Short mmCIF file of C-alpha atoms in Angstrom, two decimals:
data_model
loop_
_atom_site.label_atom_id
_atom_site.label_comp_id
_atom_site.label_asym_id
_atom_site.label_seq_id
_atom_site.Cartn_x
_atom_site.Cartn_y
_atom_site.Cartn_z
CA UNK F 1 53.52 56.07 86.89
CA UNK F 2 52.12 53.38 84.64
CA UNK F 3 48.71 53.32 83.06
CA UNK F 4 45.70 53.77 85.29
CA UNK F 5 42.16 53.98 84.01
CA UNK F 6 38.94 53.75 85.91
CA UNK F 7 35.52 55.34 86.06
CA UNK F 8 33.87 57.04 88.99
CA UNK F 9 30.13 57.64 88.76
CA UNK F 10 28.40 60.62 90.37
CA UNK F 11 27.64 60.02 94.02
CA UNK F 12 29.95 57.01 94.22
CA UNK F 13 32.45 56.28 96.95
CA UNK F 14 35.58 54.88 95.34
CA UNK F 15 38.73 53.92 97.20
CA UNK F 16 42.21 53.55 95.81
CA UNK F 17 44.30 51.03 97.72
CA UNK F 18 47.96 50.39 97.27
CA UNK F 19 51.30 50.17 99.04
CA UNK F 20 53.26 53.34 99.66
CA UNK F 21 55.16 54.43 96.59
CA UNK F 22 52.48 53.24 94.17
CA UNK F 23 51.58 56.77 93.14
CA UNK F 24 48.23 57.12 94.89
CA UNK F 25 48.97 60.66 95.97
CA UNK F 26 50.42 61.53 92.56
CA UNK F 27 47.15 60.39 91.01
CA UNK F 28 45.12 62.67 93.27
CA UNK F 29 47.40 65.60 92.55
CA UNK F 30 46.96 65.08 88.83
CA UNK F 31 43.19 65.07 89.28
CA UNK F 32 43.39 68.26 91.35
CA UNK F 33 45.47 69.90 88.65
CA UNK F 34 48.55 70.20 90.88
CA UNK F 35 50.67 68.02 88.60
CA UNK F 36 50.43 67.76 84.83
CA UNK F 37 49.32 64.42 83.39
CA UNK F 38 51.91 63.22 80.89
CA UNK F 39 49.35 61.35 78.85
CA UNK F 40 45.61 60.98 79.08
CA UNK F 41 42.84 63.11 80.45
CA UNK F 42 40.62 63.55 83.43
CA UNK F 43 37.13 63.60 81.99
CA UNK F 44 34.34 64.83 84.17
CA UNK F 45 30.71 64.66 83.11
CA UNK F 46 32.04 64.12 79.58
CA UNK F 47 33.98 67.37 79.62
CA UNK F 48 37.28 68.69 80.90
CA UNK F 49 36.78 70.28 84.29
CA UNK F 50 38.18 73.04 86.46
CA UNK F 51 39.52 71.39 89.63
CA UNK F 52 39.46 74.63 91.62
CA UNK F 53 35.65 74.71 91.42
CA UNK F 54 34.82 71.03 91.27
CA UNK F 55 37.25 69.50 93.75
CA UNK F 56 37.46 69.54 97.53
CA UNK F 57 40.70 68.25 99.06
CA UNK F 58 41.29 66.52 102.39
CA UNK F 59 44.82 65.56 103.37
CA UNK F 60 46.25 63.26 106.01
CA UNK F 61 46.94 66.27 108.17
CA UNK F 62 44.04 68.61 108.85
CA UNK F 63 46.22 71.58 107.72
CA UNK F 64 44.11 74.14 109.52
CA UNK F 65 45.39 77.69 109.92
CA UNK F 66 46.12 78.11 113.64
CA UNK F 67 45.40 81.82 113.60
CA UNK F 68 41.89 81.42 112.20
CA UNK F 69 38.87 80.38 114.15
CA UNK F 70 37.14 77.22 112.98
CA UNK F 71 34.50 79.14 111.00
CA UNK F 72 37.14 81.18 109.15
CA UNK F 73 39.11 78.03 108.39
CA UNK F 74 36.05 76.55 106.73
CA UNK F 75 35.59 79.76 104.71
CA UNK F 76 39.19 79.82 103.42
CA UNK F 77 38.39 78.38 99.95
CA UNK F 78 35.65 81.00 99.53
CA UNK F 79 38.17 83.76 100.17
CA UNK F 80 40.73 82.26 97.82
CA UNK F 81 38.14 81.85 95.07
CA UNK F 82 37.07 85.47 95.72
CA UNK F 83 33.44 84.52 96.22
CA UNK F 84 31.09 86.56 98.37
CA UNK F 85 31.96 85.44 101.87
CA UNK F 86 28.74 86.68 103.47
CA UNK F 87 26.69 84.30 101.36
CA UNK F 88 28.64 81.33 102.66
CA UNK F 89 28.71 81.98 106.41
CA UNK F 90 25.41 80.21 107.04
CA UNK F 91 26.55 77.35 104.84
CA UNK F 92 29.75 77.04 106.85
CA UNK F 93 27.74 76.88 110.06
CA UNK F 94 25.49 74.20 108.54
CA UNK F 95 28.49 72.20 107.36
CA UNK F 96 30.05 72.34 110.82
CA UNK F 97 26.82 70.93 112.16
CA UNK F 98 26.93 68.22 109.48
CA UNK F 99 30.40 67.13 110.56
CA UNK F 100 29.34 67.17 114.22
CA UNK F 101 31.02 70.39 115.34
CA UNK F 102 28.04 72.56 116.12
CA UNK F 103 29.03 75.29 118.57
CA UNK F 104 32.76 75.18 117.77
CA UNK F 105 32.62 77.99 115.19
CA UNK F 106 34.65 80.36 117.35
CA UNK F 107 37.22 77.89 118.66
CA UNK F 108 40.79 77.92 117.51
CA UNK F 109 42.18 74.73 115.88
CA UNK F 110 44.60 74.05 118.73
CA UNK F 111 41.63 73.79 121.08
CA UNK F 112 40.35 70.78 119.11
CA UNK F 113 41.41 67.12 119.13
CA UNK F 114 42.93 65.49 116.04
CA UNK F 115 39.64 63.91 114.99
CA UNK F 116 37.77 67.20 115.40
CA UNK F 117 40.40 69.03 113.34
CA UNK F 118 39.95 66.52 110.54
CA UNK F 119 36.18 67.15 110.66
CA UNK F 120 36.86 70.87 110.17
CA UNK F 121 39.02 70.12 107.15
CA UNK F 122 36.19 68.01 105.74
CA UNK F 123 33.77 70.92 106.17
CA UNK F 124 36.32 73.17 104.46
CA UNK F 125 36.52 70.75 101.51
CA UNK F 126 32.73 70.92 101.13
CA UNK F 127 32.23 74.69 101.46
CA UNK F 128 32.44 75.69 97.79
CA UNK F 129 30.12 72.85 96.86
CA UNK F 130 32.50 70.80 94.71
CA UNK F 131 31.17 67.69 93.01
CA UNK F 132 34.21 65.59 93.81
CA UNK F 133 35.97 65.18 97.16
CA UNK F 134 39.54 63.87 97.07
CA UNK F 135 40.74 62.36 100.32
CA UNK F 136 44.39 61.43 100.75
CA UNK F 137 44.62 59.04 103.72
CA UNK F 138 42.52 61.43 105.80
CA UNK F 139 42.40 59.23 108.89
CA UNK F 140 45.99 57.96 108.71
CA UNK F 141 47.12 60.13 111.60
CA UNK F 142 44.26 59.17 113.92
CA UNK F 143 44.23 56.41 116.53
CA UNK F 144 42.34 53.21 115.70
CA UNK F 145 39.25 54.00 117.76
CA UNK F 146 38.83 57.53 116.44
CA UNK F 147 39.46 56.19 112.99
CA UNK F 148 36.57 53.73 113.15
CA UNK F 149 34.30 56.45 114.47
CA UNK F 150 35.37 58.72 111.61
CA UNK F 151 34.66 55.95 109.08
CA UNK F 152 31.06 55.78 110.25
CA UNK F 153 30.81 59.58 110.28
CA UNK F 154 32.24 59.86 106.79
CA UNK F 155 29.68 57.38 105.48
CA UNK F 156 26.91 59.52 106.97
CA UNK F 157 28.34 62.80 105.66
CA UNK F 158 28.83 61.30 102.22
CA UNK F 159 25.22 60.08 102.16
CA UNK F 160 23.91 63.46 103.38
CA UNK F 161 25.98 65.61 101.06
CA UNK F 162 25.57 63.37 97.99
CA UNK F 163 29.15 64.03 96.88
CA UNK F 164 31.39 61.80 94.87
CA UNK F 165 34.37 60.71 96.95
CA UNK F 166 37.71 59.42 95.79
CA UNK F 167 39.42 58.04 98.87
CA UNK F 168 43.02 56.95 99.18
CA UNK F 169 44.09 54.57 101.89
CA UNK F 170 46.45 51.72 102.60
CA UNK F 171 44.01 50.22 105.10
CA UNK F 172 42.29 47.46 103.17
CA UNK F 173 39.48 47.03 105.72
CA UNK F 174 38.75 50.73 105.68
CA UNK F 175 38.53 50.70 101.87
CA UNK F 176 36.21 47.69 101.74
CA UNK F 177 34.02 49.06 104.52
CA UNK F 178 33.53 52.51 102.98
CA UNK F 179 33.52 51.97 99.25
CA UNK F 180 31.19 51.15 96.41
CA UNK F 181 34.28 50.20 94.47
CA UNK F 182 37.92 49.56 95.37
CA UNK F 183 40.66 50.24 92.83
CA UNK F 184 43.94 48.45 93.55
CA UNK F 185 47.31 49.83 92.51
CA UNK F 186 50.68 48.11 92.76
CA UNK F 187 54.08 49.62 93.34
CA UNK F 188 57.10 49.09 91.09
CA UNK F 189 55.89 49.04 88.42
CA UNK F 190 53.19 51.34 89.58
CA UNK F 191 50.05 50.37 87.72
CA UNK F 192 46.46 49.43 88.27
CA UNK F 193 46.06 45.74 89.06
CA UNK F 194 42.32 45.55 89.42
CA UNK F 195 39.03 46.90 90.67
CA UNK F 196 36.26 45.37 92.66
CA UNK F 197 32.64 46.30 93.37
CA UNK F 198 31.48 46.10 96.97
CA UNK F 199 27.74 45.67 97.37
CA UNK F 200 26.84 45.82 101.02
CA UNK F 201 23.65 47.61 101.96
CA UNK F 202 23.88 51.21 103.12
CA UNK F 203 24.19 52.51 105.73
CA UNK F 204 26.75 49.99 106.77
CA UNK F 205 27.44 49.26 110.41
CA UNK F 206 30.76 48.11 111.82
CA UNK F 207 29.25 44.58 112.14
CA UNK F 208 29.45 44.20 108.37
CA UNK F 209 33.17 43.67 108.82
CA UNK F 210 32.61 40.36 110.60
CA UNK F 211 30.55 38.91 107.73
CA UNK F 212 32.14 36.21 105.55
CA UNK F 213 31.49 38.27 102.41
CA UNK F 214 33.60 41.12 103.87
CA UNK F 215 36.43 38.69 104.49
CA UNK F 216 36.23 37.46 100.91
CA UNK F 217 36.47 41.00 99.55
CA UNK F 218 39.43 41.80 101.74
CA UNK F 219 41.12 38.55 100.75
CA UNK F 220 40.67 39.43 97.10
CA UNK F 221 42.36 42.79 97.58
CA UNK F 222 45.24 41.10 99.38
CA UNK F 223 45.51 38.71 96.45
CA UNK F 224 45.64 41.55 93.94
CA UNK F 225 48.37 43.16 96.01
CA UNK F 226 50.17 39.81 96.09
CA UNK F 227 50.25 39.76 99.87
CA UNK F 228 49.42 36.14 100.58
CA UNK H 1 26.91 98.71 135.48
CA UNK H 2 26.35 95.25 136.67
CA UNK H 3 28.94 93.79 134.38
CA UNK H 4 31.50 96.28 135.63
CA UNK H 5 31.04 95.33 139.26
CA UNK H 6 31.32 91.74 138.14
CA UNK H 7 34.48 92.32 136.14
CA UNK H 8 36.29 94.08 138.96
CA UNK H 9 37.06 91.12 141.23
CA UNK H 10 38.07 89.02 138.21
CA UNK H 11 40.83 91.45 137.17
CA UNK H 12 42.07 91.79 140.74
CA UNK H 13 42.05 88.04 141.01
CA UNK H 14 43.92 87.79 137.73
CA UNK H 15 46.54 90.29 138.88
CA UNK H 16 46.96 88.44 142.14
CA UNK H 17 47.39 85.13 140.36
CA UNK H 18 49.99 86.63 137.97
CA UNK H 19 51.80 87.94 141.03
CA UNK H 20 51.57 84.56 142.68
CA UNK H 21 52.95 82.86 139.58
CA UNK H 22 55.83 85.32 139.28
CA UNK H 23 56.63 85.98 142.91
CA UNK H 24 59.69 83.73 142.79
CA UNK H 25 61.36 85.75 140.03
CA UNK H 26 60.51 88.99 141.83
CA UNK H 27 62.00 87.56 145.03
CA UNK H 28 65.17 86.50 143.23
CA UNK H 29 65.71 90.00 141.82
CA UNK H 30 64.97 91.66 145.16
CA UNK H 31 67.20 89.13 146.94
CA UNK H 32 70.02 89.94 144.54
CA UNK H 33 69.82 93.64 145.36
CA UNK H 34 69.56 93.01 149.10
CA UNK H 35 72.60 90.72 149.02
CA UNK H 36 74.55 93.31 147.03
CA UNK H 37 73.63 96.05 149.53
CA UNK H 38 74.61 93.84 152.49
CA UNK H 39 77.98 92.83 151.03
CA UNK H 40 78.92 96.45 150.29
CA UNK H 41 77.90 97.60 153.77
CA UNK H 42 79.35 94.74 155.79
CA UNK H 43 82.64 94.50 153.89
CA UNK H 44 82.98 98.29 153.63
CA UNK H 45 83.65 98.08 149.91
CA UNK H 46 84.91 101.47 148.71
CA UNK H 47 82.36 103.29 146.58
CA UNK H 48 84.67 103.71 143.58
CA UNK H 49 85.01 99.90 143.40
CA UNK H 50 81.39 98.92 143.95
CA UNK H 51 78.70 101.31 145.11
CA UNK H 52 75.72 99.90 146.93
CA UNK H 53 72.48 99.70 144.90
CA UNK H 54 70.90 102.29 147.19
CA UNK H 55 73.68 104.75 146.47
CA UNK H 56 73.58 103.97 142.71
CA UNK H 57 69.83 104.46 142.56
CA UNK H 58 69.99 107.45 144.89
CA UNK H 59 72.39 109.06 142.50
CA UNK H 60 69.58 109.32 139.98
CA UNK H 61 67.57 111.55 142.28
CA UNK H 62 70.25 113.82 143.71
CA UNK H 63 70.13 117.31 142.29
CA UNK H 64 73.34 117.65 140.32
CA UNK H 65 75.03 121.03 139.96
CA UNK H 66 76.99 119.66 137.00
CA UNK H 67 74.99 119.72 133.76
CA UNK H 68 76.74 116.50 132.73
CA UNK H 69 74.54 114.65 135.15
CA UNK H 70 71.23 115.84 133.88
CA UNK H 71 69.80 112.35 134.06
CA UNK H 72 66.53 113.02 132.28
CA UNK H 73 68.38 114.21 129.16
CA UNK H 74 70.76 111.22 129.14
CA UNK H 75 68.11 108.63 129.85
CA UNK H 76 65.67 109.99 127.29
CA UNK H 77 68.42 110.23 124.65
CA UNK H 78 69.39 106.60 125.04
CA UNK H 79 65.80 105.39 125.18
CA UNK H 80 64.96 107.47 122.11
CA UNK H 81 67.91 105.99 120.21
CA UNK H 82 67.27 102.37 120.92
CA UNK H 83 63.50 102.65 120.57
CA UNK H 84 63.80 104.34 117.20
CA UNK H 85 66.57 101.89 116.22
CA UNK H 86 64.30 99.05 117.25
CA UNK H 87 61.26 100.35 115.34
CA UNK H 88 63.28 101.06 112.18
CA UNK H 89 64.81 97.58 112.43
CA UNK H 90 61.45 95.90 112.99
CA UNK H 91 59.80 97.60 110.01
CA UNK H 92 62.76 97.31 107.64
CA UNK H 93 63.73 93.80 108.76
CA UNK H 94 60.25 92.35 108.28
CA UNK H 95 59.79 94.15 104.94
CA UNK H 96 63.16 92.94 103.65
CA UNK H 97 62.37 89.36 104.66
CA UNK H 98 59.04 89.54 102.81
CA UNK H 99 60.81 90.94 99.75
CA UNK H 100 63.42 88.15 99.87
CA UNK H 101 60.83 85.39 100.09
CA UNK H 102 58.64 87.05 97.47
CA UNK H 103 61.51 87.27 95.01
CA UNK H 104 64.21 84.66 95.50
CA UNK H 105 66.47 86.34 92.95
CA UNK H 106 66.70 89.48 95.09
CA UNK H 107 67.50 87.26 98.06
CA UNK H 108 70.27 85.48 96.16
CA UNK H 109 71.84 88.78 95.19
CA UNK H 110 71.46 90.73 98.45
CA UNK H 111 71.74 88.02 101.11
CA UNK H 112 75.51 87.43 100.77
CA UNK H 113 76.09 91.15 101.25
CA UNK H 114 73.89 91.11 104.37
CA UNK H 115 75.76 88.14 105.78
CA UNK H 116 79.02 89.95 105.10
CA UNK H 117 77.88 93.12 106.88
CA UNK H 118 76.48 91.10 109.77
CA UNK H 119 79.76 89.26 110.34
CA UNK H 120 81.69 92.53 110.70
CA UNK H 121 82.22 93.30 114.38
CA UNK H 122 80.05 96.37 114.88
CA UNK H 123 82.45 97.87 117.43
CA UNK H 124 85.10 97.82 114.74
CA UNK H 125 83.06 99.56 112.05
CA UNK H 126 81.28 102.02 114.34
CA UNK H 127 84.23 104.47 114.27
CA UNK H 128 84.07 104.54 110.46
CA UNK H 129 80.36 105.19 110.51
CA UNK H 130 81.01 108.04 112.95
CA UNK H 131 83.68 109.42 110.65
CA UNK H 132 81.24 109.44 107.76
CA UNK H 133 78.11 110.61 109.52
CA UNK H 134 79.45 112.63 112.43
CA UNK H 135 78.26 111.93 115.95
CA UNK H 136 74.67 112.31 117.01
CA UNK H 137 71.43 110.51 117.49
CA UNK H 138 71.07 109.52 113.81
CA UNK H 139 74.40 107.76 113.83
CA UNK H 140 73.59 105.82 116.97
CA UNK H 141 70.24 104.76 115.52
CA UNK H 142 72.06 103.51 112.42
CA UNK H 143 74.49 101.55 114.58
CA UNK H 144 71.60 100.08 116.59
CA UNK H 145 69.99 99.05 113.31
CA UNK H 146 73.16 97.44 111.97
CA UNK H 147 73.62 95.36 115.13
CA UNK H 148 70.06 94.13 115.33
CA UNK H 149 68.50 93.78 111.87
CA UNK H 150 69.89 90.36 111.05
CA UNK H 151 67.94 88.24 113.55
CA UNK H 152 64.72 89.94 112.45
CA UNK H 153 65.35 89.22 108.76
CA UNK H 154 66.46 85.62 109.38
CA UNK H 155 63.60 84.80 111.75
CA UNK H 156 60.95 86.35 109.53
CA UNK H 157 62.23 84.49 106.48
CA UNK H 158 62.18 81.22 108.40
CA UNK H 159 58.57 81.90 109.41
CA UNK H 160 57.51 82.79 105.87
CA UNK H 161 59.03 79.54 104.61
CA UNK H 162 57.75 77.29 107.40
CA UNK H 163 54.65 76.24 105.47
CA UNK H 164 53.82 72.61 104.93
CA UNK H 165 53.91 71.56 101.27
CA UNK H 166 50.46 70.02 101.57
CA UNK H 167 49.07 73.31 102.84
CA UNK H 168 50.50 75.10 99.81
CA UNK H 169 48.98 72.40 97.58
CA UNK H 170 45.67 72.90 99.30
CA UNK H 171 45.44 76.53 98.24
CA UNK H 172 47.31 76.18 94.96
CA UNK H 173 44.70 73.90 93.45
CA UNK H 174 42.20 76.68 94.24
CA UNK H 175 44.41 78.92 92.07
CA UNK H 176 45.47 81.15 94.96
CA UNK H 177 47.55 84.10 93.78
CA UNK H 178 51.02 84.75 95.17
CA UNK H 179 49.59 87.78 96.96
CA UNK H 180 46.86 85.68 98.59
CA UNK H 181 49.40 83.07 99.68
CA UNK H 182 51.45 85.80 101.38
CA UNK H 183 48.60 87.65 103.01
CA UNK H 184 46.51 84.68 104.06
CA UNK H 185 49.15 82.06 104.81
CA UNK H 186 52.80 83.07 104.88
CA UNK H 187 52.66 86.32 106.84
CA UNK H 188 50.26 85.22 109.61
CA UNK H 189 52.23 81.98 109.86
CA UNK H 190 55.46 83.91 110.44
CA UNK H 191 54.10 86.01 113.33
CA UNK H 192 55.53 83.87 116.12
CA UNK H 193 58.90 83.84 114.33
CA UNK H 194 58.78 87.62 113.89
CA UNK H 195 58.14 88.13 117.60
CA UNK H 196 61.04 85.92 118.64
CA UNK H 197 63.24 87.87 116.21
CA UNK H 198 62.03 91.15 117.72
CA UNK H 199 62.83 89.94 121.23
CA UNK H 200 66.44 89.29 120.24
CA UNK H 201 66.49 92.57 118.34
CA UNK H 202 65.24 94.56 121.35
CA UNK H 203 68.30 93.82 123.48
CA UNK H 204 70.70 94.12 120.58
CA UNK H 205 69.41 97.56 119.62
CA UNK H 206 70.23 98.73 123.16
CA UNK H 207 73.76 97.39 122.72
CA UNK H 208 74.00 99.27 119.42
CA UNK H 209 72.84 102.56 120.91
CA UNK H 210 75.27 102.29 123.83
CA UNK H 211 78.17 101.36 121.55
CA UNK H 212 77.49 104.45 119.44
CA UNK H 213 77.50 106.62 122.54
CA UNK H 214 80.72 105.02 123.79
CA UNK H 215 82.61 105.97 120.69
CA UNK H 216 81.51 109.54 120.29
CA UNK H 217 78.61 111.46 121.75
CA UNK H 218 77.78 114.34 124.04
CA UNK H 219 74.83 112.75 125.79
CA UNK H 220 73.25 109.42 126.62
CA UNK H 221 73.91 106.71 129.18
CA UNK H 222 76.85 105.34 127.15
CA UNK H 223 78.39 108.80 127.35
CA UNK H 224 77.91 108.87 131.13
CA UNK H 225 79.53 105.46 131.54
CA UNK H 226 82.61 106.41 129.54
CA UNK H 227 82.98 109.84 131.21
CA UNK H 228 82.49 108.49 134.70
CA UNK H 229 85.07 105.85 133.99
CA UNK H 230 87.64 108.56 133.16
CA UNK H 231 86.75 110.34 136.40
CA UNK H 232 86.77 107.08 138.41
CA UNK H 233 83.28 108.09 139.51
CA UNK H 234 81.65 104.67 139.84
CA UNK H 235 78.08 105.30 141.12
CA UNK H 236 76.79 106.93 137.88
CA UNK H 237 78.04 103.89 135.95
CA UNK H 238 75.92 101.62 138.07
CA UNK H 239 72.98 104.01 137.92
CA UNK H 240 73.22 103.85 134.12
CA UNK H 241 73.49 100.07 134.12
CA UNK H 242 70.38 99.73 136.26
CA UNK H 243 68.44 102.12 134.03
CA UNK H 244 69.61 100.35 130.86
CA UNK H 245 68.59 96.93 132.08
CA UNK H 246 65.24 98.22 133.32
CA UNK H 247 64.60 99.77 129.91
CA UNK H 248 65.59 96.51 128.24
CA UNK H 249 63.23 94.51 130.45
CA UNK H 250 60.45 97.01 129.77
CA UNK H 251 60.86 96.77 126.00
CA UNK H 252 60.98 92.97 126.15
CA UNK H 253 57.84 92.95 128.26
CA UNK H 254 56.11 95.33 125.85
CA UNK H 255 56.90 93.03 122.91
CA UNK H 256 55.54 90.04 124.83
CA UNK H 257 52.37 92.00 125.57
CA UNK H 258 51.89 92.94 121.91
CA UNK H 259 52.53 89.31 120.96
CA UNK H 260 49.75 88.16 123.26
CA UNK H 261 47.34 90.68 121.80
CA UNK H 262 48.33 89.96 118.20
CA UNK H 263 48.26 86.17 118.53
CA UNK H 264 45.37 85.21 120.84
CA UNK H 265 45.25 81.70 119.39
CA UNK H 266 48.77 80.89 120.58
CA UNK H 267 47.87 81.41 124.22
CA UNK H 268 44.75 79.27 124.36
CA UNK H 269 44.89 76.06 126.32
CA UNK H 270 45.73 73.14 124.11
CA UNK H 271 43.58 70.08 124.13
CA UNK H 272 44.68 66.51 123.28
#
């Protein structure tokens, strides 16, 4: 991977867009501490940080444990971090309500649809109150209609939870719609080719996508990716 | 009180619906026995060639003057052997698989030896085992174990390894310990694999117990089969066969029942 450098401010929603093979996922794994950075640092609030406490991870697949009920899936990070589980049960119930799954605490994952499963994994990422949420193409496996619904939901959850989100996608419209800033990476050589601020009012509705300004932003991303 | 009276019709209903769902398979089995009975009676097949099922089953209940035909001793011996063989195999097989996945070096060293032992035809090495250990229940349990441990080990290992990389990443960044990964992810994930291994193992452990009895023993259904063959006394052979297959079906059914209790999530209706 080539050189990549960008800032994310607290409470921001930043997307990373790029073709497959550009190292988007590698970047997230470095931030989460799963891969060593060969050069450079991840600096968080001006200090080095512990990803296990400060990061919540959402993958393309929901990756729920089939044998655990929804509530226990949400509590998994608490168990792994050896925190007091009892203190977090109410929080898990609240988070499930936040992601729109009130009343599903005792369901098993295979009783839920794909979109609902992804909501559970979002609640799980939030349970230990991390400052930063990393999302690796979280809606890539969903159908187009569910995906748009989830985009709106994510915007709401992000606003409610006041988290910082770093969001990976190859859907340019999704990135422009959701983000305060879009970072564009290229493949071969994999490097950062630009970044762009998006300044639509929040909360955004799906209509914003039909505005000329939205089209201009999208066109600019396409240009950076040299798809013209 | 009220809840009990409410629950009653539900269970009866449930039993009825299970019966309704399975009545075809019950009919097929019954039909098979009826057809067998009819053929023997109509064609006047001699009993030493093929006894009718009624005579084979009846044989189990006739008071035998000869101590050799003390059915309760023979049946309980064989059931004891394969049940114990099965339990030993289940416990050891699952533990070995966990050890192998926990420490890949142990797996690399021991696995080739296991594969070697497994590819030996058990009927060929059983006489040697008998020579070393003498005949008896212990020997037959060992033979049952040797025939049936491999599918348990292989299936359990496959289950322990069938974890998505992303899922491992998800808990690794939280600094999950190896122990946590096993207890919270790998072992529960392997349950369905373990149960399919145990189902294969259940029938194979019966084969093992019978093979042991064939070669040398003084009791058990395998002993009856071999002895009756020498005496050209066919009905006890068929009685034994019926008992063996019933026991096999019962063990299989018991494993399925435990599976349903242990894995309630796997039997919920799927949405999507």
